[in-house]
């Protein structure tokens, strides 16, 4: 799976975390997990909404950045399920333009065109309803050429009627039947909670972050790593491009002069080509972790609930 050109890295991280915890709980091999049991990352974009300080299942798809922590908490504590990868997947949606294994310029252009099409329709709808109807007749054909969708023309028109682009995307690409139990993946793990490092209001640092990574990996659990600033000149306060990945391994690497550094293995949402080109995901831990500035909840992970006497 790959996030393609959308801002949904957080949803891919959350999907990996949820599936990994299920596999750990069920004592199954996650490399053999079937799509019917995988939480659809693109569907999880509807599970990163906070309204009035409370987590909620949103009507829109949050495709311009979100929080893996929000998704993990909402699934683990409230809904316990979400649409499966078998029912709705980015790979299926993009099957007409190369699939979602790796991002391409064609796909990027298609997403940009889709948003411009939605904005154009909204503008015409206010100024000239007849013009909007004529525009839709052409727009629907172009959308069907670029994307694999199950929506009828009537449903697509209803999607264009949504007030926000995120709601439009959700209506266009997420079939209602994918919310049914038979088309859902379920969070089976019991007696777990979502942990964070550093906790809100507490100061984090490299040593503490690495310590938590080692501890959680020692429990056979991965961790979601967020707040990564990808800007060429990263900044603590004004980062324009943030990213989230999953940490799945740690090792100390030493050269012939016995000079060593910490390395962590990350599972990225940029496709297999990125993993292959970057030592299967092994990166210098400090170089990457320093880009998080050790903000609140840089690490998110599952842990066992404390046993009450």
Short mmCIF file of C-alpha atoms in Angstrom, two decimals:
data_model
loop_
_atom_site.label_atom_id
_atom_site.label_comp_id
_atom_site.label_asym_id
_atom_site.label_seq_id
_atom_site.Cartn_x
_atom_site.Cartn_y
_atom_site.Cartn_z
CA UNK A 1 0.00 0.00 0.00
CA UNK A 2 1.06 3.58 -0.62
CA UNK A 3 -0.46 6.94 0.28
CA UNK A 4 0.02 8.21 -3.27
CA UNK A 5 0.00 12.02 -3.42
CA UNK A 6 -2.53 12.65 -0.64
CA UNK A 7 -1.83 13.90 2.87
CA UNK A 8 -2.91 10.64 4.48
CA UNK A 9 0.35 9.24 5.83
CA UNK A 10 -1.23 9.32 9.29
CA UNK A 11 -4.00 6.96 8.16
CA UNK A 12 -1.47 4.47 6.76
CA UNK A 13 0.44 4.61 10.04
CA UNK A 14 -2.77 4.03 12.00
CA UNK A 15 -3.79 1.11 9.77
CA UNK A 16 -0.40 -0.54 10.28
CA UNK A 17 -0.60 -0.02 14.05
CA UNK A 18 -4.13 -1.42 14.35
CA UNK A 19 -3.35 -4.46 12.20
CA UNK A 20 -0.10 -5.15 14.07
CA UNK A 21 -1.86 -5.08 17.44
CA UNK A 22 -4.52 -7.44 16.13
CA UNK A 23 -1.84 -9.85 14.91
CA UNK A 24 -0.04 -9.66 18.24
CA UNK A 25 -3.26 -10.35 20.17
CA UNK A 26 -4.32 -13.20 17.89
CA UNK A 27 -0.76 -14.58 17.59
CA UNK A 28 -0.97 -14.57 13.79
CA UNK A 29 1.55 -13.74 11.05
CA UNK A 30 0.87 -10.17 9.89
CA UNK A 31 2.72 -10.77 6.62
CA UNK A 32 -0.13 -13.11 5.66
CA UNK A 33 -3.00 -10.86 6.68
CA UNK A 34 -5.82 -10.65 4.13
CA UNK A 35 -7.35 -7.43 2.85
CA UNK A 36 -10.64 -8.23 4.56
CA UNK A 37 -8.85 -7.93 7.91
CA UNK A 38 -6.84 -4.78 7.12
CA UNK A 39 -8.23 -1.41 8.15
CA UNK A 40 -8.56 0.61 4.95
CA UNK A 41 -6.19 3.60 5.26
CA UNK A 42 -8.25 5.73 2.92
CA UNK A 43 -11.38 4.95 4.96
CA UNK A 44 -9.57 5.81 8.20
CA UNK A 45 -9.34 9.40 6.99
CA UNK A 46 -12.90 9.71 8.32
CA UNK A 47 -11.74 8.72 11.80
CA UNK A 48 -9.42 11.63 12.61
CA UNK A 49 -11.98 14.27 13.52
CA UNK A 50 -12.09 16.23 16.77
CA UNK A 51 -15.17 18.33 17.48
CA UNK A 52 -15.57 20.32 20.70
CA UNK A 53 -12.56 18.53 22.13
CA UNK A 54 -14.07 15.09 21.51
CA UNK A 55 -13.02 12.49 18.94
CA UNK A 56 -15.74 11.64 16.46
CA UNK A 57 -16.40 9.83 13.21
CA UNK A 58 -16.55 12.56 10.59
CA UNK A 59 -18.66 13.00 7.48
CA UNK A 60 -15.62 14.08 5.51
CA UNK A 61 -12.34 12.45 4.54
CA UNK A 62 -9.39 14.25 6.13
CA UNK A 63 -6.93 13.99 3.22
CA UNK A 64 -4.75 17.00 3.96
CA UNK A 65 -3.07 15.74 7.12
CA UNK A 66 -4.32 14.24 10.35
CA UNK A 67 -3.37 12.29 13.46
CA UNK A 68 -2.63 8.57 13.74
CA UNK A 69 -3.17 8.96 17.49
CA UNK A 70 -6.73 10.22 16.96
CA UNK A 71 -7.53 7.31 14.66
CA UNK A 72 -6.03 4.71 17.00
CA UNK A 73 -7.97 6.05 19.98
CA UNK A 74 -11.26 6.30 18.11
CA UNK A 75 -11.03 2.72 16.82
CA UNK A 76 -9.66 1.18 20.04
CA UNK A 77 -11.98 2.98 22.45
CA UNK A 78 -15.17 3.73 20.52
CA UNK A 79 -15.99 2.16 17.15
CA UNK A 80 -13.82 -1.00 17.36
CA UNK A 81 -14.14 -1.37 13.59
CA UNK A 82 -13.78 0.47 10.28
CA UNK A 83 -14.17 -0.37 6.57
CA UNK A 84 -11.74 -2.99 5.33
CA UNK A 85 -9.14 -2.66 2.60
CA UNK A 86 -11.08 -5.27 0.65
CA UNK A 87 -14.12 -3.00 0.42
CA UNK A 88 -12.48 0.36 -0.21
CA UNK A 89 -8.83 0.85 -1.12
CA UNK A 90 -6.76 3.58 -2.70
CA UNK A 91 -5.22 0.97 -4.99
CA UNK A 92 -8.65 0.17 -6.44
CA UNK A 93 -9.59 3.84 -6.69
CA UNK A 94 -6.40 4.56 -8.66
CA UNK A 95 -6.39 1.35 -10.73
CA UNK A 96 -7.07 3.27 -13.96
CA UNK A 97 -3.97 5.43 -13.52
CA UNK A 98 -1.39 2.99 -12.22
CA UNK A 99 -2.65 1.92 -8.80
CA UNK A 100 -1.37 3.08 -5.42
CA UNK A 101 1.89 1.18 -5.12
CA UNK A 102 3.86 4.33 -5.85
CA UNK A 103 2.92 7.95 -6.46
CA UNK A 104 3.13 9.25 -10.03
CA UNK A 105 2.85 12.66 -11.65
CA UNK A 106 -0.29 11.48 -13.44
CA UNK A 107 -1.96 10.64 -10.13
CA UNK A 108 -0.90 13.92 -8.56
CA UNK A 109 -2.39 15.79 -11.51
CA UNK A 110 -5.60 13.75 -11.27
CA UNK A 111 -6.11 14.64 -7.60
CA UNK A 112 -5.36 18.30 -8.25
CA UNK A 113 -7.81 18.31 -11.16
CA UNK A 114 -10.48 16.66 -9.01
CA UNK A 115 -10.30 19.38 -6.37
CA UNK A 116 -10.37 22.12 -9.02
CA UNK A 117 -13.40 20.44 -10.61
CA UNK A 118 -15.22 20.43 -7.27
CA UNK A 119 -14.35 24.10 -6.66
CA UNK A 120 -15.49 25.05 -10.16
CA UNK A 121 -18.83 23.31 -9.69
CA UNK A 122 -19.39 25.09 -6.37
CA UNK A 123 -18.72 28.43 -8.02
CA UNK A 124 -21.05 27.73 -10.94
CA UNK A 125 -23.79 26.39 -8.68
CA UNK A 126 -24.04 29.78 -6.98
CA UNK A 127 -23.78 31.90 -10.10
CA UNK A 128 -25.50 29.82 -12.79
CA UNK A 129 -27.28 26.55 -11.84
CA UNK A 130 -27.85 25.65 -15.49
CA UNK A 131 -24.16 26.12 -16.21
CA UNK A 132 -23.35 23.88 -13.23
CA UNK A 133 -25.55 21.12 -14.65
CA UNK A 134 -23.80 21.34 -18.02
CA UNK A 135 -20.41 21.33 -16.30
CA UNK A 136 -21.32 18.21 -14.30
CA UNK A 137 -22.21 16.33 -17.50
CA UNK A 138 -18.61 16.70 -18.66
CA UNK A 139 -16.96 16.45 -15.25
CA UNK A 140 -18.48 13.06 -14.40
CA UNK A 141 -16.98 11.49 -17.52
CA UNK A 142 -13.52 12.83 -16.71
CA UNK A 143 -13.76 11.56 -13.13
CA UNK A 144 -14.78 8.12 -14.35
CA UNK A 145 -11.80 8.10 -16.72
CA UNK A 146 -9.32 8.77 -13.91
CA UNK A 147 -10.83 6.99 -10.93
CA UNK A 148 -12.48 3.64 -10.27
CA UNK A 149 -15.62 4.50 -8.35
CA UNK A 150 -18.85 2.68 -7.56
CA UNK A 151 -21.00 5.81 -7.42
CA UNK A 152 -23.90 6.19 -9.83
CA UNK A 153 -24.36 9.48 -11.66
CA UNK A 154 -27.03 10.36 -9.11
CA UNK A 155 -24.67 9.66 -6.21
CA UNK A 156 -21.89 11.61 -7.89
CA UNK A 157 -24.19 14.61 -8.26
CA UNK A 158 -25.03 14.34 -4.55
CA UNK A 159 -21.30 14.28 -3.83
CA UNK A 160 -20.84 17.53 -5.74
CA UNK A 161 -23.58 18.98 -3.55
CA UNK A 162 -21.53 18.51 -0.37
CA UNK A 163 -20.42 21.69 1.36
CA UNK A 164 -16.74 20.77 1.69
CA UNK A 165 -14.19 19.02 -0.52
CA UNK A 166 -13.49 16.45 2.20
CA UNK A 167 -17.18 15.51 2.34
CA UNK A 168 -17.23 15.36 -1.46
CA UNK A 169 -14.32 12.89 -1.49
CA UNK A 170 -15.96 10.74 1.18
CA UNK A 171 -19.28 10.61 -0.66
CA UNK A 172 -17.61 9.96 -4.03
CA UNK A 173 -15.24 7.16 -3.05
CA UNK A 174 -16.65 5.44 0.06
CA UNK A 175 -19.60 3.16 -0.74
CA UNK A 176 -22.17 3.07 2.13
CA UNK A 177 -22.01 -0.74 2.20
CA UNK A 178 -18.40 -0.54 3.37
CA UNK A 179 -19.65 0.59 6.77
CA UNK A 180 -21.57 -2.66 7.25
CA UNK A 181 -20.17 -5.27 9.61
CA UNK A 182 -19.55 -7.81 6.86
CA UNK A 183 -17.29 -5.32 5.04
CA UNK A 184 -15.42 -4.10 8.12
CA UNK A 185 -12.16 -4.92 9.84
CA UNK A 186 -12.49 -5.32 13.61
CA UNK A 187 -10.09 -4.33 16.37
CA UNK A 188 -9.85 -7.54 18.37
CA UNK A 189 -7.16 -6.61 20.91
CA UNK A 190 -8.44 -6.41 24.47
CA UNK A 191 -7.17 -4.65 27.59
CA UNK A 192 -4.92 -2.25 25.70
CA UNK A 193 -4.60 1.50 25.75
CA UNK A 194 -2.94 4.08 23.54
CA UNK A 195 0.28 5.47 24.99
CA UNK A 196 2.22 8.61 24.08
CA UNK A 197 5.73 9.96 24.38
CA UNK A 198 6.21 12.61 25.47
CA UNK A 199 2.91 13.02 27.27
CA UNK A 200 1.16 16.37 27.02
CA UNK A 201 2.98 19.02 28.98
CA UNK A 202 6.10 16.93 29.47
CA UNK A 203 9.41 17.50 27.75
CA UNK A 204 10.82 14.87 25.42
CA UNK A 205 14.34 14.30 24.17
CA UNK A 206 16.36 11.91 22.04
CA UNK A 207 17.33 9.61 24.91
CA UNK A 208 13.77 9.32 26.17
CA UNK A 209 12.38 8.74 22.69
CA UNK A 210 14.90 6.01 21.95
CA UNK A 211 14.23 4.40 25.33
CA UNK A 212 10.50 4.24 24.59
CA UNK A 213 11.15 2.83 21.11
CA UNK A 214 13.30 0.04 22.55
CA UNK A 215 10.75 -0.72 25.29
CA UNK A 216 7.78 -0.96 22.94
CA UNK A 217 9.66 -2.93 20.29
CA UNK A 218 10.72 -5.28 23.10
CA UNK A 219 7.03 -5.97 23.65
CA UNK A 220 6.77 -6.97 19.97
CA UNK A 221 4.86 -3.81 19.13
CA UNK A 222 5.63 -1.11 16.53
CA UNK A 223 5.22 2.61 17.19
CA UNK A 224 3.74 5.45 15.17
CA UNK A 225 6.26 8.28 14.79
CA UNK A 226 4.79 11.69 14.02
CA UNK A 227 5.70 15.38 13.96
CA UNK A 228 8.48 14.70 11.42
CA UNK A 229 9.31 17.96 9.65
CA UNK A 230 10.27 17.26 6.04
CA UNK A 231 11.07 20.87 5.14
CA UNK A 232 14.50 21.37 3.58
CA UNK A 233 15.22 23.68 6.50
CA UNK A 234 13.16 22.12 9.31
CA UNK A 235 11.63 24.39 11.92
CA UNK A 236 10.16 23.76 15.34
CA UNK A 237 7.31 26.23 14.91
CA UNK A 238 6.62 26.78 11.22
CA UNK A 239 6.94 23.38 9.56
CA UNK A 240 5.07 23.26 6.26
CA UNK A 241 5.44 19.54 5.52
CA UNK A 242 4.87 17.11 8.37
CA UNK A 243 4.98 13.34 8.04
CA UNK A 244 4.17 10.19 10.02
CA UNK A 245 5.68 6.72 9.74
CA UNK A 246 5.78 3.48 11.71
CA UNK A 247 8.89 2.34 13.61
CA UNK A 248 9.28 -1.44 13.39
CA UNK A 249 12.91 -2.09 14.35
CA UNK A 250 16.05 -0.89 16.12
CA UNK A 251 19.72 -1.79 15.85
CA UNK A 252 23.11 -0.30 16.62
CA UNK A 253 25.37 0.02 13.59
CA UNK A 254 29.16 0.11 14.01
CA UNK A 255 31.96 0.53 11.47
CA UNK A 256 35.43 -1.02 11.41
CA UNK A 257 36.70 1.76 13.71
CA UNK A 258 33.98 0.81 16.20
CA UNK A 259 32.17 4.10 15.66
CA UNK A 260 28.49 3.39 16.18
CA UNK A 261 25.12 5.01 15.70
CA UNK A 262 21.50 4.09 16.43
CA UNK A 263 19.38 2.99 13.48
CA UNK A 264 15.62 2.48 13.35
CA UNK A 265 13.59 0.72 10.71
CA UNK A 266 10.58 2.64 9.48
CA UNK A 267 7.62 1.55 7.42
CA UNK A 268 6.84 4.48 5.15
CA UNK A 269 3.65 5.18 3.22
CA UNK A 270 5.50 6.17 0.06
CA UNK A 271 5.46 2.73 -1.50
CA UNK A 272 7.83 -0.19 -1.90
CA UNK A 273 10.17 1.76 -4.18
CA UNK A 274 11.03 4.07 -1.27
CA UNK A 275 11.66 1.13 1.08
CA UNK A 276 13.90 -0.57 -1.50
CA UNK A 277 15.86 2.60 -2.20
CA UNK A 278 16.43 3.29 1.49
CA UNK A 279 17.95 0.10 2.90
CA UNK A 280 14.51 -1.44 3.42
CA UNK A 281 13.63 1.46 5.70
CA UNK A 282 16.69 1.54 7.97
CA UNK A 283 17.63 5.15 8.76
CA UNK A 284 19.83 7.06 11.20
CA UNK A 285 17.68 7.38 14.32
CA UNK A 286 18.98 10.71 15.59
CA UNK A 287 18.82 12.44 12.22
CA UNK A 288 15.16 11.47 11.86
CA UNK A 289 14.07 11.90 15.47
CA UNK A 290 15.62 15.35 15.74
CA UNK A 291 13.22 16.48 13.00
CA UNK A 292 10.29 15.86 15.38
CA UNK A 293 11.60 18.37 17.93
CA UNK A 294 10.24 15.89 20.47
CA UNK A 295 6.83 17.53 20.61
CA UNK A 296 3.82 16.07 22.45
CA UNK A 297 2.91 12.58 21.28
CA UNK A 298 5.83 12.26 18.89
CA UNK A 299 5.45 8.53 19.57
CA UNK A 300 2.09 6.77 19.74
CA UNK A 301 1.81 3.09 20.61
CA UNK A 302 -0.36 0.42 22.16
CA UNK A 303 0.41 -0.88 25.62
CA UNK A 304 -1.28 -3.20 28.10
CA UNK A 305 -3.70 -1.62 30.55
CA UNK A 306 -2.55 -1.68 34.14
CA UNK A 307 -3.95 -4.66 36.02
CA UNK A 308 -6.24 -3.53 38.84
CA UNK A 309 -6.28 -5.47 42.09
#
